[in-house]
Tab-separated table of C-alpha atoms in Angstrom:
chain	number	residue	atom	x	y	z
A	8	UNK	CA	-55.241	145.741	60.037
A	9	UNK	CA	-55.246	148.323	62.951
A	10	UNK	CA	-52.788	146.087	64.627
A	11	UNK	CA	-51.087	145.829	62.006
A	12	UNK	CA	-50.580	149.439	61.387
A	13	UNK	CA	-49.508	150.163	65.266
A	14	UNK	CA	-47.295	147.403	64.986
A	15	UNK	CA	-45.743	148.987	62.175
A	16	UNK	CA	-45.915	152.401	63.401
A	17	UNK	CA	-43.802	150.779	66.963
A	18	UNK	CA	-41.051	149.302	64.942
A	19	UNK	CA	-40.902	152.248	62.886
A	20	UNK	CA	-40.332	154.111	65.936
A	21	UNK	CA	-37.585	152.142	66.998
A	22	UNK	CA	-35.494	152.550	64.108
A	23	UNK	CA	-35.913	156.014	63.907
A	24	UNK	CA	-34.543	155.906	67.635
A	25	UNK	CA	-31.855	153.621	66.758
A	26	UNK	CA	-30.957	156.397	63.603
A	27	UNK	CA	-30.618	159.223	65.959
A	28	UNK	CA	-28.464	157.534	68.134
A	29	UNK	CA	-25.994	156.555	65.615
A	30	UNK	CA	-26.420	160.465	63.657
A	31	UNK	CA	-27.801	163.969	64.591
A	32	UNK	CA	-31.286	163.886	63.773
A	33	UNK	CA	-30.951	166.610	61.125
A	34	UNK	CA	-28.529	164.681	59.400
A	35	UNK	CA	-30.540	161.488	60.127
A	36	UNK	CA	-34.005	163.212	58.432
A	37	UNK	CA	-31.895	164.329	55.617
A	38	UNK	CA	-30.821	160.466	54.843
A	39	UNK	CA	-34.598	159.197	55.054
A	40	UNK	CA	-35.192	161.524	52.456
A	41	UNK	CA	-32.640	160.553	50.361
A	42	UNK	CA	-31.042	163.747	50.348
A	43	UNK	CA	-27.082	164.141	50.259
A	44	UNK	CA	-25.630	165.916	53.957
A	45	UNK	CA	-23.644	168.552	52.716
A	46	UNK	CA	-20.644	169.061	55.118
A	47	UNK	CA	-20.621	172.178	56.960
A	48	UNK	CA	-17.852	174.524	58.483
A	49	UNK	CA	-18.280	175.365	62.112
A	50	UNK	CA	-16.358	178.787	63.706
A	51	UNK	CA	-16.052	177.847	66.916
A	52	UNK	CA	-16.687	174.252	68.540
A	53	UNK	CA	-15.183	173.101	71.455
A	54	UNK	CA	-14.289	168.889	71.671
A	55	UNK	CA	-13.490	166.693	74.359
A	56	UNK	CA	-11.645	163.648	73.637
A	57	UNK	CA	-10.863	161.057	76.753
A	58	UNK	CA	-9.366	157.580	77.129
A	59	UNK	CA	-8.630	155.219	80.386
A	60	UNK	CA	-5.172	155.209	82.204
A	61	UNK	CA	-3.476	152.058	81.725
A	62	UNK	CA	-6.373	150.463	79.488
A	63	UNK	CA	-4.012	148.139	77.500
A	64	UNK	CA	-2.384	146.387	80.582
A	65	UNK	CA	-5.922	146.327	82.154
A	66	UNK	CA	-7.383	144.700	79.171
A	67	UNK	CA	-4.064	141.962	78.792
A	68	UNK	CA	-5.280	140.748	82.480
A	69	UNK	CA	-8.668	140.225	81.572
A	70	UNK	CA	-11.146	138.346	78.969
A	71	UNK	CA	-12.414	139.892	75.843
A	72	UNK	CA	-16.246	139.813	77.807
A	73	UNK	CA	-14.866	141.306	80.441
A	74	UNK	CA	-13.439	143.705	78.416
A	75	UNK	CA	-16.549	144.584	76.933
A	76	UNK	CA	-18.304	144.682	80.138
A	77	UNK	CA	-16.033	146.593	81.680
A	78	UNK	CA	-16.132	149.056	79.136
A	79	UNK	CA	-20.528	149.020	78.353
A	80	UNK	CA	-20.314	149.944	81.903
A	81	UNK	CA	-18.240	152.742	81.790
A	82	UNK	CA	-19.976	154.315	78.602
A	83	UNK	CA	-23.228	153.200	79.768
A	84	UNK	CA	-22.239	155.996	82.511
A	85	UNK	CA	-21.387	158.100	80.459
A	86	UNK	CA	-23.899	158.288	77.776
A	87	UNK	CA	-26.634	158.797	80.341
A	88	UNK	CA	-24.707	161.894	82.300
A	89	UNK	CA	-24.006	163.854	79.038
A	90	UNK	CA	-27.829	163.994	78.129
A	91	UNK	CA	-27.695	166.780	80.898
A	92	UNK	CA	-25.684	168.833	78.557
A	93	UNK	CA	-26.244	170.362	75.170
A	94	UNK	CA	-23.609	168.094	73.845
A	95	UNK	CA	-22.842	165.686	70.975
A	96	UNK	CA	-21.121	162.783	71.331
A	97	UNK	CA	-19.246	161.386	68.137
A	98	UNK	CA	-17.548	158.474	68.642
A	99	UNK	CA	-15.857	155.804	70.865
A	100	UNK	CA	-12.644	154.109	69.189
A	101	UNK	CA	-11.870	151.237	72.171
A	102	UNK	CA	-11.522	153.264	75.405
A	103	UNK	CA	-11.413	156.917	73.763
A	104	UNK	CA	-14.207	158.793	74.210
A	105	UNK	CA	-15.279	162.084	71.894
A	106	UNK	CA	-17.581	164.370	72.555
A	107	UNK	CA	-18.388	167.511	70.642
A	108	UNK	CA	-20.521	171.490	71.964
A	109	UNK	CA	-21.362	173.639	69.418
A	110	UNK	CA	-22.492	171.477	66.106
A	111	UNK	CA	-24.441	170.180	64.666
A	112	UNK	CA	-26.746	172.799	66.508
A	113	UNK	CA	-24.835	175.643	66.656
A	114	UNK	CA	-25.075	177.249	70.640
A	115	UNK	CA	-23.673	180.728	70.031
A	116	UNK	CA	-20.712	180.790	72.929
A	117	UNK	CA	-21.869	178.210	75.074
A	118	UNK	CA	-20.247	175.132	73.556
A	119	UNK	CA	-17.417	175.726	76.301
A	120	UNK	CA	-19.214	176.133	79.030
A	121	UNK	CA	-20.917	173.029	78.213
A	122	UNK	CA	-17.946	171.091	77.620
A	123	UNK	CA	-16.061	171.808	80.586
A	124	UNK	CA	-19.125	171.318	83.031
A	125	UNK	CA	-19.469	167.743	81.554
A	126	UNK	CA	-15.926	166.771	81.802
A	127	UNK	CA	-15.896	167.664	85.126
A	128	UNK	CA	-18.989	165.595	85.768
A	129	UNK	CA	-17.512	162.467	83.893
A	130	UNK	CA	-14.187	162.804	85.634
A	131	UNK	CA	-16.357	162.439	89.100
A	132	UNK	CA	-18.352	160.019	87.724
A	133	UNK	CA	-15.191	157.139	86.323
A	134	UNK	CA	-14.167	156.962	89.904
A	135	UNK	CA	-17.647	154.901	90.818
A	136	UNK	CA	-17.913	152.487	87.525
A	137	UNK	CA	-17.645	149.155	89.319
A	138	UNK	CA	-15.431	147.458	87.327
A	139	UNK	CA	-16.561	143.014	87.344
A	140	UNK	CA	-13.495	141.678	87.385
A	141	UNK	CA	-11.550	143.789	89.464
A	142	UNK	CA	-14.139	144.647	92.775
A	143	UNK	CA	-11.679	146.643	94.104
A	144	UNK	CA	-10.169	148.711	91.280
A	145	UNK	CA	-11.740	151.546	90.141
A	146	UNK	CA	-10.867	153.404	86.527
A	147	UNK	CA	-9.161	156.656	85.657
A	148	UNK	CA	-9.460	159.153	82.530
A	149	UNK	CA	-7.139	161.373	81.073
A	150	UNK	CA	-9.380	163.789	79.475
A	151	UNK	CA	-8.350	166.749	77.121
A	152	UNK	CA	-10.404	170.031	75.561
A	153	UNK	CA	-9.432	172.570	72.389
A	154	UNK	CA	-11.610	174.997	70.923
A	155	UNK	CA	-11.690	176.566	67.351
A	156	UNK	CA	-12.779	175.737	64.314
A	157	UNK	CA	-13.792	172.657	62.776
A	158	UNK	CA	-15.275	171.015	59.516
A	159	UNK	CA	-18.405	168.014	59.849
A	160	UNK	CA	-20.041	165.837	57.398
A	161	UNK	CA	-20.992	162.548	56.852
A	162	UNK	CA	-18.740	159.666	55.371
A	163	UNK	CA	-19.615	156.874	53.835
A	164	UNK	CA	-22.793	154.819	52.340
A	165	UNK	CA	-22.636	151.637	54.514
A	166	UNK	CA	-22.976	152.517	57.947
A	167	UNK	CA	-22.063	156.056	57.304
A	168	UNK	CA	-20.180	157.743	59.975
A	169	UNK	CA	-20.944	161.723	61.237
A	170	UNK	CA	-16.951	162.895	61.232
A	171	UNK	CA	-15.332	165.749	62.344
A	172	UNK	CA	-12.075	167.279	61.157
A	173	UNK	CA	-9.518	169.885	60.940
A	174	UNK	CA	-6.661	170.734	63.681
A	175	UNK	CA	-9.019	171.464	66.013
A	176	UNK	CA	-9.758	167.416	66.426
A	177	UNK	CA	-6.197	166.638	66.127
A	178	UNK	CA	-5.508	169.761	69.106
A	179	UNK	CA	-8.271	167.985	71.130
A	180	UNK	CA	-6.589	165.121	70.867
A	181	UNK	CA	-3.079	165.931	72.123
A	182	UNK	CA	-4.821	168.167	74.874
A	183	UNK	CA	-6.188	164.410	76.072
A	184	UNK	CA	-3.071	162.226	74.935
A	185	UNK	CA	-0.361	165.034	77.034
A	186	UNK	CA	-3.010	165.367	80.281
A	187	UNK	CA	-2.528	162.755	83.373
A	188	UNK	CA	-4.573	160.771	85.439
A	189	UNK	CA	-7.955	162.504	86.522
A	190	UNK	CA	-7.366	165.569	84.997
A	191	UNK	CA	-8.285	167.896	82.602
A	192	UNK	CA	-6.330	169.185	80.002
A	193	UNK	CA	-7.421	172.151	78.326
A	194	UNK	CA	-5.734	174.961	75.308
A	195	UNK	CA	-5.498	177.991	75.468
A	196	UNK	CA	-8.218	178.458	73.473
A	197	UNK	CA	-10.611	177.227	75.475
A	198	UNK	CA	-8.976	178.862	78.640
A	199	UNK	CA	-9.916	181.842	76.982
A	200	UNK	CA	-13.504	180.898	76.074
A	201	UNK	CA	-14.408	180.090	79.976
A	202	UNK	CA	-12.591	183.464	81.514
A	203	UNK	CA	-16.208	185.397	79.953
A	204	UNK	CA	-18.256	184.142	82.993
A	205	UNK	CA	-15.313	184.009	85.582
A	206	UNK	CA	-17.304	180.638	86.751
A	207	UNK	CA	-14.442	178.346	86.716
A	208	UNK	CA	-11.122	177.435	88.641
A	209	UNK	CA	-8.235	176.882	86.880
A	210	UNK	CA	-4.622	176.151	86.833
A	211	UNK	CA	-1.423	176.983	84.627
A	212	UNK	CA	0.003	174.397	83.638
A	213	UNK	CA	2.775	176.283	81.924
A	214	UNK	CA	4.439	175.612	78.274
A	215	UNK	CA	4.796	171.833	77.238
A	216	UNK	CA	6.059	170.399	74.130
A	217	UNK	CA	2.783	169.046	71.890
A	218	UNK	CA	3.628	166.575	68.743
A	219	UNK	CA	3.187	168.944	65.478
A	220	UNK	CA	2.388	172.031	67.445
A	221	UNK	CA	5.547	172.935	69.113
A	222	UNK	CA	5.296	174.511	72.322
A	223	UNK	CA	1.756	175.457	73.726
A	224	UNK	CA	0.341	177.398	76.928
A	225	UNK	CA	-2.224	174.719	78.563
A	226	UNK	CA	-4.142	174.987	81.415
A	227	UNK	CA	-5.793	172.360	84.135
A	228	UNK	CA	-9.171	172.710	84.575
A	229	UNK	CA	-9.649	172.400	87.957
A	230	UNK	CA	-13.473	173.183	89.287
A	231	UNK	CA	-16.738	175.209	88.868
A	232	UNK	CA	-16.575	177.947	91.528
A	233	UNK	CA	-20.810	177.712	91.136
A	234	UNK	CA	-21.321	174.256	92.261
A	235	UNK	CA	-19.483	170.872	92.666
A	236	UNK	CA	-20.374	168.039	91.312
A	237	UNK	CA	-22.600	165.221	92.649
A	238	UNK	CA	-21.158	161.587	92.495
C-alpha cells in the first residue's frame, strides 16, 4: 500500500509538472479546483514575438522529421535560456515564438527590462542551434517587442489555451513581422520603458509604415551597455 501511495504521489507529480508547463500555475491551481479563471486586464506588459528567416523555403527542402527536429532543437534552446528571466512564454504557432514580462505575475516596471535582456540572449543563442540536416547552416530570427496594455484569460475546455489580447499583441507582432534578420525590433513604447535605467544601446530606426497603424517611430535594440551576452 505504501508503494502504492508513492507511486501515486510520483505520477501525480508529473502531471502537475506537465499542467504548469502548458498554464501559469495560478491559473493551473485554479482549474484543479474546478474554479472558472476569470480574465484579467494588465496596464503595462511588454511581449516578444519571433519567427525564423526564410523558414518556409527551409522547411520545402527538408522532411517533416527534420522539420520537427530542427525546430525541438531550436525551442529546446530556447525554453531552457528564458528560465533565467522572469518571463512567460505563451505560445509557439510553427516557427513563431511568444513570450510575455509582466503577467500573469505582475513585476511592477521590470517586464521590459526583462524582455529585452532575453531577446538579446536568444538572438545570440539561434546562431549556435545545429541544425541536422543542414551541418553547415545555421538559423536566423527576426524578433520584435511592444509594450502597453493587454487583456489574458483562458480559452477553451479541451485543452484550454492561456491567451493574450488587445493591440498590444497585434503591435508585438508587426514590431517582429517589419524587423530583419538578427535584429530586434522594438516601439516606441518600449524604447521609452528601457531609457529609466540608461542600461541599454539603441538605435533609431526612424518612421516606417506598419499594417493598421500607419506610420510609427521604432527603434533597434542594439546591446546592454552592462554586460554582453555569453554564447
Amino acid at each position: 500500500l505504501k508503494e502504492k501511495t508513492e507511486d501515486l504521489k510520483r505520477e501525480r507529480r508529473l502531471a502537475e509538472d506537465l499542467l504548469h508547463q502548458m498554464l501559469p500555475k495560478s491559473v493551473a491551481k485554479q482549474l484543479r479546483k474546478c474554479q472558472k479563471v476569470e480574465a484579467e486586464n494588465y496596464d503595462q506588459v511588454t511581449i516578444f514575438f519571433s519567427d525564423i528567416v526564410g523558414f518556409t523555403s527551409i522547411a520545402a527542402s527538408c522532411t517533416p522529421l527534420q522539420v520537427v527536429e530542427m525546430l525541438n532543437n531550436l525551442y529546446v534552446c530556447f525554453d531552457t535560456r528564458i528560465e533565467s528571466y522572469d518571463v512567460y512564454k505563451v505560445e509557439t504557432i510553427g516557427d513563431a515564438y511568444m513570450v510575455v514580462s509582466g503577467l500573469p505575475e505582475k513585476n511592477g516596471t521590470k517586464h521590459a527590462d526583462e524582455i529585452a535582456k532575453m531577446s538579446l540572449d536568444l538572438v545570440a543563442a539561434v546562431r549556435q542551434v545545429v541544425i541536422p540536416h543542414m551541418p553547415t547552416g545555421r538559423l536566423e530570427l527576426r524578433a520584435g517587442i511592444h509594450t502597453g496594455p493587454c487583456v489574458a484569460g483562458v480559452v477553451g475546455y479541451k485543452m484550454p489555451r492561456y491567451c493574450l489580447f488587445g493591440d498590444t499583441v497585434n503591435t508585438a507582432s508587426r514590431m517582429e513581422s517589419t524587423s530583419l534578420p538578427q535584429k530586434i525590433h522594438i516601439s516606441s513604447a518600449t524604447y521609452e520603458a528601457l531609457l529609466t535605467d540608461d542600461a541599454y544601446e539603441i538605435e533609431l530606426r526612424g518612421e516606417i509604415e506598419v499594417k493598421g497603424k500607419g506610420k510609427m517611430k521604432t527603434y533597434w535594440l542594439i546591446g546592454n551597455k552592462n554586460y554582453s551576452v555569453q554564447n
